[in-house]
CSV table of C-alpha atoms in Angstrom, one decimal:
chain,number,residue,atom,x,y,z
A,1,UNK,CA,-26.9,-32.4,47.4
A,2,UNK,CA,-28.2,-28.8,46.5
A,3,UNK,CA,-25.4,-27.9,44.5
A,4,UNK,CA,-25.6,-31.1,42.5
A,5,UNK,CA,-29.1,-30.4,41.6
A,6,UNK,CA,-28.3,-26.8,40.5
A,7,UNK,CA,-25.3,-27.9,38.0
A,8,UNK,CA,-27.7,-31.0,36.6
A,9,UNK,CA,-30.7,-28.1,35.9
A,10,UNK,CA,-27.9,-25.8,34.5
A,11,UNK,CA,-26.6,-28.5,32.5
A,12,UNK,CA,-30.1,-29.4,31.3
A,13,UNK,CA,-30.9,-25.7,30.4
A,14,UNK,CA,-27.9,-25.6,28.6
A,15,UNK,CA,-28.6,-28.7,26.5
A,16,UNK,CA,-32.1,-27.5,25.7
A,17,UNK,CA,-30.9,-24.0,24.8
A,18,UNK,CA,-28.5,-25.8,22.4
A,19,UNK,CA,-30.9,-28.0,20.9
A,20,UNK,CA,-33.2,-24.8,20.0
A,21,UNK,CA,-30.6,-22.7,19.1
A,22,UNK,CA,-29.5,-25.7,16.5
A,23,UNK,CA,-33.4,-26.1,15.4
A,24,UNK,CA,-33.8,-22.7,14.9
A,25,UNK,CA,-30.3,-22.6,12.5
A,26,UNK,CA,-31.7,-25.4,10.6
A,27,UNK,CA,-35.2,-23.8,10.0
A,28,UNK,CA,-33.9,-20.8,8.9
A,29,UNK,CA,-31.6,-22.6,6.5
A,30,UNK,CA,-34.4,-25.3,5.2
A,31,UNK,CA,-37.3,-22.5,4.7
A,32,UNK,CA,-34.9,-19.4,3.8
A,33,UNK,CA,-38.0,-17.0,5.0
A,34,UNK,CA,-35.8,-14.1,4.2
A,35,UNK,CA,-36.2,-15.1,0.6
A,36,UNK,CA,-40.3,-13.9,0.5
A,37,UNK,CA,-39.0,-10.3,0.9
A,38,UNK,CA,-35.9,-10.4,-2.0
A,39,UNK,CA,-36.8,-9.9,-5.5
A,40,UNK,CA,-34.5,-10.8,-8.2
A,41,UNK,CA,-35.1,-9.2,-11.8
A,42,UNK,CA,-33.8,-10.7,-14.8
A,43,UNK,CA,-34.2,-9.1,-18.4
A,44,UNK,CA,-32.5,-11.3,-21.0
A,45,UNK,CA,-33.0,-10.9,-24.7
A,46,UNK,CA,-34.2,-13.8,-26.8
A,47,UNK,CA,-31.2,-15.6,-28.3
A,48,UNK,CA,-30.6,-15.5,-31.7
A,49,UNK,CA,-32.4,-11.9,-31.8
A,50,UNK,CA,-30.4,-8.6,-32.3
A,51,UNK,CA,-30.8,-5.6,-29.9
A,52,UNK,CA,-30.8,-2.4,-31.9
A,53,UNK,CA,-30.7,1.3,-30.3
A,54,UNK,CA,-29.3,4.7,-31.2
A,55,UNK,CA,-30.1,6.2,-34.7
A,56,UNK,CA,-30.9,4.0,-38.0
A,57,UNK,CA,-28.2,3.5,-40.2
A,58,UNK,CA,-28.2,3.8,-43.9
A,59,UNK,CA,-29.8,1.1,-45.9
A,60,UNK,CA,-27.4,-1.1,-47.8
A,61,UNK,CA,-27.8,-1.0,-51.4
A,62,UNK,CA,-27.7,-5.0,-51.4
A,63,UNK,CA,-30.9,-6.7,-50.6
A,64,UNK,CA,-30.0,-9.8,-48.2
A,65,UNK,CA,-32.8,-12.0,-47.3
A,66,UNK,CA,-32.9,-12.4,-43.6
A,67,UNK,CA,-32.0,-15.6,-41.9
A,68,UNK,CA,-35.0,-17.4,-40.1
A,69,UNK,CA,-35.2,-16.2,-36.7
A,70,UNK,CA,-36.3,-17.5,-33.2
A,71,UNK,CA,-39.8,-19.5,-33.9
A,72,UNK,CA,-42.4,-19.8,-31.2
A,73,UNK,CA,-43.1,-23.5,-31.1
A,74,UNK,CA,-45.7,-23.7,-28.2
A,75,UNK,CA,-46.7,-21.2,-25.7
A,76,UNK,CA,-49.0,-20.8,-22.3
A,77,UNK,CA,-50.0,-18.7,-19.2
A,78,UNK,CA,-48.8,-19.5,-15.8
A,79,UNK,CA,-51.1,-20.3,-13.3
A,80,UNK,CA,-50.7,-20.0,-9.3
A,81,UNK,CA,-49.9,-23.1,-7.1
A,82,UNK,CA,-48.5,-22.7,-4.0
A,83,UNK,CA,-47.3,-18.9,-4.8
A,84,UNK,CA,-49.1,-16.2,-6.6
A,85,UNK,CA,-47.4,-16.6,-10.1
A,86,UNK,CA,-48.1,-14.8,-13.4
A,87,UNK,CA,-46.4,-14.6,-17.0
A,88,UNK,CA,-46.1,-16.4,-20.4
A,89,UNK,CA,-43.9,-19.4,-21.0
A,90,UNK,CA,-42.9,-20.0,-24.6
A,91,UNK,CA,-40.8,-22.9,-26.2
A,92,UNK,CA,-38.8,-21.3,-29.1
A,93,UNK,CA,-36.9,-22.9,-31.7
A,94,UNK,CA,-34.0,-21.1,-32.6
A,95,UNK,CA,-32.4,-20.8,-36.2
A,96,UNK,CA,-29.8,-23.7,-35.4
A,97,UNK,CA,-32.5,-25.9,-34.5
A,98,UNK,CA,-32.0,-25.9,-30.7
A,99,UNK,CA,-34.7,-25.2,-28.3
A,100,UNK,CA,-35.3,-22.6,-25.3
A,101,UNK,CA,-37.8,-22.2,-23.1
A,102,UNK,CA,-38.5,-18.7,-22.5
A,103,UNK,CA,-40.3,-17.0,-19.4
A,104,UNK,CA,-41.3,-13.4,-20.4
A,105,UNK,CA,-42.8,-11.1,-17.6
A,106,UNK,CA,-42.5,-13.8,-14.9
A,107,UNK,CA,-44.0,-12.9,-11.4
A,108,UNK,CA,-43.6,-15.0,-8.7
A,109,UNK,CA,-42.7,-15.4,-5.1
A,110,UNK,CA,-38.6,-16.1,-4.4
A,111,UNK,CA,-38.1,-19.0,-2.4
A,112,UNK,CA,-35.2,-21.8,-1.5
A,113,UNK,CA,-34.0,-24.1,-4.7
A,114,UNK,CA,-36.6,-23.2,-7.6
A,115,UNK,CA,-36.2,-24.9,-10.7
A,116,UNK,CA,-37.5,-24.5,-14.2
A,117,UNK,CA,-38.8,-27.9,-15.4
A,118,UNK,CA,-40.3,-29.3,-18.6
A,119,UNK,CA,-42.9,-31.7,-17.8
A,120,UNK,CA,-45.2,-34.2,-19.1
A,121,UNK,CA,-47.8,-33.5,-16.5
A,122,UNK,CA,-51.2,-31.6,-17.2
A,123,UNK,CA,-51.7,-28.4,-15.4
A,124,UNK,CA,-54.2,-28.3,-12.8
A,125,UNK,CA,-55.3,-25.0,-11.2
A,126,UNK,CA,-55.2,-24.8,-7.4
A,127,UNK,CA,-53.8,-27.1,-4.9
A,128,UNK,CA,-54.8,-29.9,-7.1
A,129,UNK,CA,-51.7,-29.0,-9.4
A,130,UNK,CA,-49.2,-28.5,-6.2
A,131,UNK,CA,-47.7,-31.7,-6.5
A,132,UNK,CA,-48.1,-33.6,-9.7
A,133,UNK,CA,-45.1,-32.6,-11.7
A,134,UNK,CA,-42.8,-35.2,-10.3
A,135,UNK,CA,-44.9,-37.9,-10.7
A,136,UNK,CA,-44.3,-38.2,-14.4
A,137,UNK,CA,-41.2,-37.5,-16.9
A,138,UNK,CA,-39.7,-34.0,-16.2
A,139,UNK,CA,-36.2,-32.2,-17.0
A,140,UNK,CA,-34.7,-29.7,-15.0
A,141,UNK,CA,-33.8,-26.8,-17.3
A,142,UNK,CA,-31.7,-25.3,-14.3
A,143,UNK,CA,-32.3,-22.9,-11.2
A,144,UNK,CA,-34.9,-20.0,-11.6
A,145,UNK,CA,-32.3,-17.1,-12.4
A,146,UNK,CA,-34.9,-14.4,-11.0
A,147,UNK,CA,-38.4,-14.4,-9.7
A,148,UNK,CA,-39.3,-11.5,-11.9
A,149,UNK,CA,-38.6,-10.5,-15.5
A,150,UNK,CA,-37.9,-12.3,-18.5
A,151,UNK,CA,-35.1,-15.1,-18.7
A,152,UNK,CA,-34.2,-18.0,-21.2
A,153,UNK,CA,-33.5,-21.6,-20.2
A,154,UNK,CA,-31.8,-23.7,-23.0
A,155,UNK,CA,-33.5,-27.3,-23.5
A,156,UNK,CA,-30.6,-29.7,-23.0
A,157,UNK,CA,-29.2,-31.6,-26.4
A,158,UNK,CA,-31.0,-35.2,-26.7
A,159,UNK,CA,-34.4,-33.7,-25.3
A,160,UNK,CA,-37.2,-34.0,-27.3
A,161,UNK,CA,-39.3,-31.4,-26.4
A,162,UNK,CA,-42.5,-32.2,-28.2
A,163,UNK,CA,-42.7,-35.2,-25.2
A,164,UNK,CA,-43.5,-32.7,-22.8
A,165,UNK,CA,-46.7,-30.5,-22.3
A,166,UNK,CA,-46.1,-28.3,-19.6
A,167,UNK,CA,-43.4,-26.0,-17.8
A,168,UNK,CA,-43.5,-25.6,-13.7
A,169,UNK,CA,-41.3,-23.4,-11.3
A,170,UNK,CA,-40.9,-26.3,-9.1
A,171,UNK,CA,-39.5,-26.0,-5.1
A,172,UNK,CA,-37.1,-28.7,-5.3
A,173,UNK,CA,-36.7,-28.6,-1.5
A,174,UNK,CA,-40.3,-29.1,-0.7
A,175,UNK,CA,-41.7,-30.9,-3.9
A,176,UNK,CA,-44.0,-28.3,-4.6
A,177,UNK,CA,-45.1,-26.0,-7.6
A,178,UNK,CA,-44.9,-22.4,-7.4
A,179,UNK,CA,-46.6,-21.9,-10.8
A,180,UNK,CA,-47.2,-23.8,-14.2
A,181,UNK,CA,-48.1,-23.3,-17.8
A,182,UNK,CA,-49.5,-25.8,-20.5
A,183,UNK,CA,-47.5,-25.5,-23.5
A,184,UNK,CA,-50.1,-25.4,-26.5
A,185,UNK,CA,-48.9,-25.4,-30.3
A,186,UNK,CA,-48.9,-22.1,-32.1
């Protein structure tokens, strides 16, 4: 009788331990807390611009008019939501007529499943703005490349940028905005 109780107790302890280990593993996968201490810096040049370095070359004898370069259509400053976030967002029309959302001097926390969203939602400060961006229309421009630096996100063909009024750094895993910027025309 005593052995039976000990065997049952041992099985219960083993089962409870297995549940705790599985729960901890799932929690670590879901929250990915180590990302809070990992920073990824991205330094992309604006598409359609030429980076120069070194010594200047001799000027050509023929005058060539420069091709129209990228033009900022709208811009805004990021405001913090769930996590402290700062930087500038620009909607830029490239010479070929396509559009790019550019994040400049971005500084936010890293997190699981972060996306850059072009949305039609108004930007609200504080907790009031944490969950509004998935209520209306939005277009995911892709995963956030890094939580710091300057980076570009092409607007997909067929998407009319003028229909959208803001950009959000969106955590798809927890349906919350890390930060957002209202796009104001230039």
